[in-house]
Amino acid sequence: MQLSRYWKRDIVILLVAAFVVAWANGDLEGLLGIPGWQSYTVRIINMCAINTVLALSLNLVNGFTGQFSLGHAGFMALGAYTTALLTMSAAAKDRVFFMTPLVEPLRKLTLPFLPSLILAGLVAGVFSLVVGVPALRLRGDYLGIATLGFAEIIRLVIQNARSVTNGALGLKGIPPVVNLWWTLGAAVLCYLMLKNLISSSYGRAFKSIRENEIAAQAMGIDLFKHKLLAFFISSFWAGVGGGLLASLLTTIDPVQFKFPLTFQVLLMVVLGGMGSLSGSVISATIVTYLMEFLRVVEETHYLGSITIPGVPGLRMVIFSLTLVLVVVWYPKGLMGDRELSAEGLKQLLARFRKAIRLKGESSS
Amino acid sequence: MRKTRLVAIVLLLALFVPLLQGCGGQPQGQAQEEEQKPTEVHIGVYEPMTGPSASGGQMTWEGIQLANEMYPEVLGMPVKLHLEDNKTDKTEAANAVTRLIDQKKVVAIIGSYGSSLSIAGGEVAKNKKIPVVGCSPTNPLVTQDNPYYFRVCFIDPFQGKVMAKYAYDNLGARTAVIIRNVQDDYAVGLANYFKQAFIELTGDSKSILAELEYNTGDQDFTAQLTQTASLAPDVIFAPGNYGDSALMIRQARSLKITAPFLGGDTWEAPEFIEIGGADVEGATLSTHYSVQATGTDVSKEFVDAYRAKYGKEPNAFAALGYDAYLMILDAIKRANSINPEDIRDALAETRDFKGVTGTITMDENGDANKSAVILQVKNGKFEYLTTVEPF
């Protein structure tokens, strides 16, 4: 019961923060999902939330269970295409599939967004079981290679199955249902679910598998069952994240889901700390925000009579430098395997205050 | 150590402060000022300046910059360009367009190289009701269902038809084999329309002997080519990247396949000839523009200015960027307004606009109705063969 109070506090903090940011930008409209297209800030917050879902879900497998999976982009692709095909109207489908018509049951089928999103997660989850049953017998790098290969297979199938996915032409006209309620809602739900899971007996089993598989087995933990469970939940949320992304962009194509996408999510996980949920939230937000913020350095600046021409690509340089610095200072990621909690923040503040007081005393 | 960490955290947090200030009150204040007294015309550009398509984006940007230098004013106001890099990434393309519209308050946008990037950016522009002129996205889906997207290039269906007509009329071909890159929306589109047009011209549904496929980055095309050799077609239509295609043609020649190879505008790169060497001699492609085909004053002015500024021969993408900029300026002049809605209406009514790459008339989809140029590799150079008018 003690823990659940902290969760509530976490959610309240998260929501208040989102509201303050949106209000400060005069974008309450976009935040509340009132008609009118979403602004730049709301768009960034949406991306932060979607990336949070993706980073959290990858962290469950890579950080908590210690299984090195690189198949995230594949599961996202499955989720994105499922959502797209289920939510697009029949008319939009006919227009987009102008070369090869869409196969019949899918052509007429249109579902509301929520069931489509859940189905997207389930499709990704089911495929994760298909790949997980053989692949999770592997360990370490071998599992990474197997899952990476699987993700590429999914992408190639999508590219070639023109009567279902429109192949390389991609899809457009996916209904833009997503607003901050959806993205932040999914992020909070994912966070809560994983937090619950991690602190349950399953979570302890995941961690024991990460620490030492043989010891875990000796303690009576069914390795295969637990690995598969973690993989399923992780892929489910990857599918949901992909579905949200598809609806936010309203267009998807297979090239989007190449392996660099997996690395981008992996970067967030490692940066935030393998095995820290709040770390993933923080780093997903920072990485997403930083990439947009750094656009400023690429612009042409006028300082009186001096003109500093913008250099495209400079933000990548600065971003990489920031990464190097973070890795130097925080070799285990920003949070390591610790969690951010209201209690911890309080302690940090108290320590901070004490330090200032001590400094004040010593100088006086 | 603890202090350095604290400094790091404070620095990171400081990064977030401009978000609150930068996107908040300031631009809104600016916007109000501009509504009272517009002093500058803001035009946005989103192109892949980094990532896999960087070369295409940079060539286009060169053309746009040149046009801006030569025609820096419209309606007595200076035109200011704002460039955003989209990293050859769909999400970034959508973000870039949102930023241009929300923060830079642009009235029109130019971009982007790469059709999938244009589709993602176009959806944002459509919802914010800002007109966009694409330079080289040739996928029909870009302007479909989007009244705010226009383009100065022709589309894949037209290019496919042009090559089918050329093969039938000029080469006297009656049978063809298609070898396409299945990963590339462009190649798939071209191949599809080549097939349709060729079958229509020959009146024989079996005139396309085979449709073979490969993937980007494939090194070995022996399987596809052996099958092609056994079918002995009159021509081979092989749309794809310059690198893959050049490699394929080399292998075809070493397998003693003598049928001519036809392709699309992506072949027009120096690397195509570098990789292909003597084997790509005679390869024929359709493209948007050729220096040798120039006749009008507009193209002469462009070619001279481009040579003077960059010291090299202009390419099709620079020419298209140049045309996109001038077409927007033309629309602003005709609309006599910098209201995005007025510019959109004027763009939609573009008739017989004299551009570098040809005379452009907008059709009801916002696609340019214009001529294509056919080039052939001769003595290690792209030589101009003929111009095909729209039909």
Tab-separated table of C-alpha atoms in Angstrom, chain A residues 54-55 57-76 124 127-128 131-132 135-136 138-151 154 227-228 230-236 238 259 261-267 269-270 274:
chain	number	residue	atom	x	y	z
A	54	LEU	CA	9.019	2.346	-26.650
A	55	ALA	CA	11.942	2.833	-24.275
A	57	SER	CA	9.001	-1.670	-23.200
A	58	LEU	CA	12.499	-2.359	-24.510
A	59	ASN	CA	13.866	-1.822	-21.019
A	60	LEU	CA	11.679	-4.651	-19.697
A	61	VAL	CA	13.460	-7.187	-21.897
A	62	ASN	CA	16.935	-5.656	-22.147
A	63	GLY	CA	17.243	-4.009	-18.758
A	64	PHE	CA	15.165	-6.050	-16.323
A	65	THR	CA	15.270	-9.529	-17.825
A	66	GLY	CA	18.766	-9.137	-19.246
A	67	GLN	CA	17.873	-10.551	-22.669
A	68	PHE	CA	19.534	-8.560	-25.412
A	69	SER	CA	16.731	-8.064	-27.956
A	70	LEU	CA	17.092	-5.937	-31.097
A	71	GLY	CA	13.716	-6.643	-32.680
A	72	HIS	CA	11.836	-3.566	-31.510
A	73	ALA	CA	11.497	-1.920	-34.936
A	74	GLY	CA	9.897	-5.081	-36.313
A	75	PHE	CA	7.241	-5.171	-33.593
A	76	MET	CA	6.617	-1.456	-34.041
A	124	ALA	CA	2.949	-7.715	-32.210
A	127	PHE	CA	4.503	-12.565	-33.384
A	128	SER	CA	6.850	-12.118	-30.443
A	131	VAL	CA	9.934	-15.616	-32.710
A	132	GLY	CA	10.449	-15.975	-28.963
A	135	ALA	CA	15.014	-17.418	-30.308
A	136	LEU	CA	14.813	-17.189	-26.521
A	138	LEU	CA	19.705	-18.371	-27.373
A	139	ARG	CA	21.642	-16.126	-25.057
A	140	GLY	CA	23.453	-12.826	-25.238
A	141	ASP	CA	24.687	-11.710	-28.634
A	142	TYR	CA	23.081	-14.646	-30.396
A	143	LEU	CA	19.635	-13.579	-29.234
A	144	GLY	CA	20.394	-10.047	-30.415
A	145	ILE	CA	21.308	-11.297	-33.871
A	146	ALA	CA	18.259	-13.573	-34.090
A	147	THR	CA	15.817	-10.805	-33.106
A	148	LEU	CA	17.514	-8.295	-35.398
A	149	GLY	CA	17.125	-10.765	-38.245
A	150	PHE	CA	13.486	-11.271	-37.357
A	151	ALA	CA	12.812	-7.540	-37.467
A	154	ILE	CA	9.096	-8.484	-40.955
A	227	LYS	CA	11.601	-14.798	-20.676
A	228	LEU	CA	8.678	-15.369	-23.011
A	230	ALA	CA	8.737	-10.409	-20.672
A	231	PHE	CA	9.192	-10.623	-24.421
A	232	PHE	CA	5.431	-10.724	-25.010
A	233	ILE	CA	4.663	-7.707	-22.834
A	234	SER	CA	7.554	-5.764	-24.322
A	235	SER	CA	6.396	-6.486	-27.872
A	236	PHE	CA	2.800	-5.658	-26.995
A	238	ALA	CA	6.147	-1.826	-28.937
A	259	PHE	CA	17.142	-1.218	-37.707
A	261	LEU	CA	14.953	2.801	-35.260
A	262	THR	CA	15.733	-0.018	-32.828
A	263	PHE	CA	19.073	1.574	-32.039
A	264	GLN	CA	17.399	4.883	-31.358
A	265	VAL	CA	15.179	3.237	-28.745
A	266	LEU	CA	18.099	1.229	-27.391
A	267	LEU	CA	20.039	4.473	-27.010
A	269	VAL	CA	17.254	2.714	-22.688
A	270	VAL	CA	21.011	2.691	-22.181
A	274	MET	CA	19.269	-0.454	-17.973
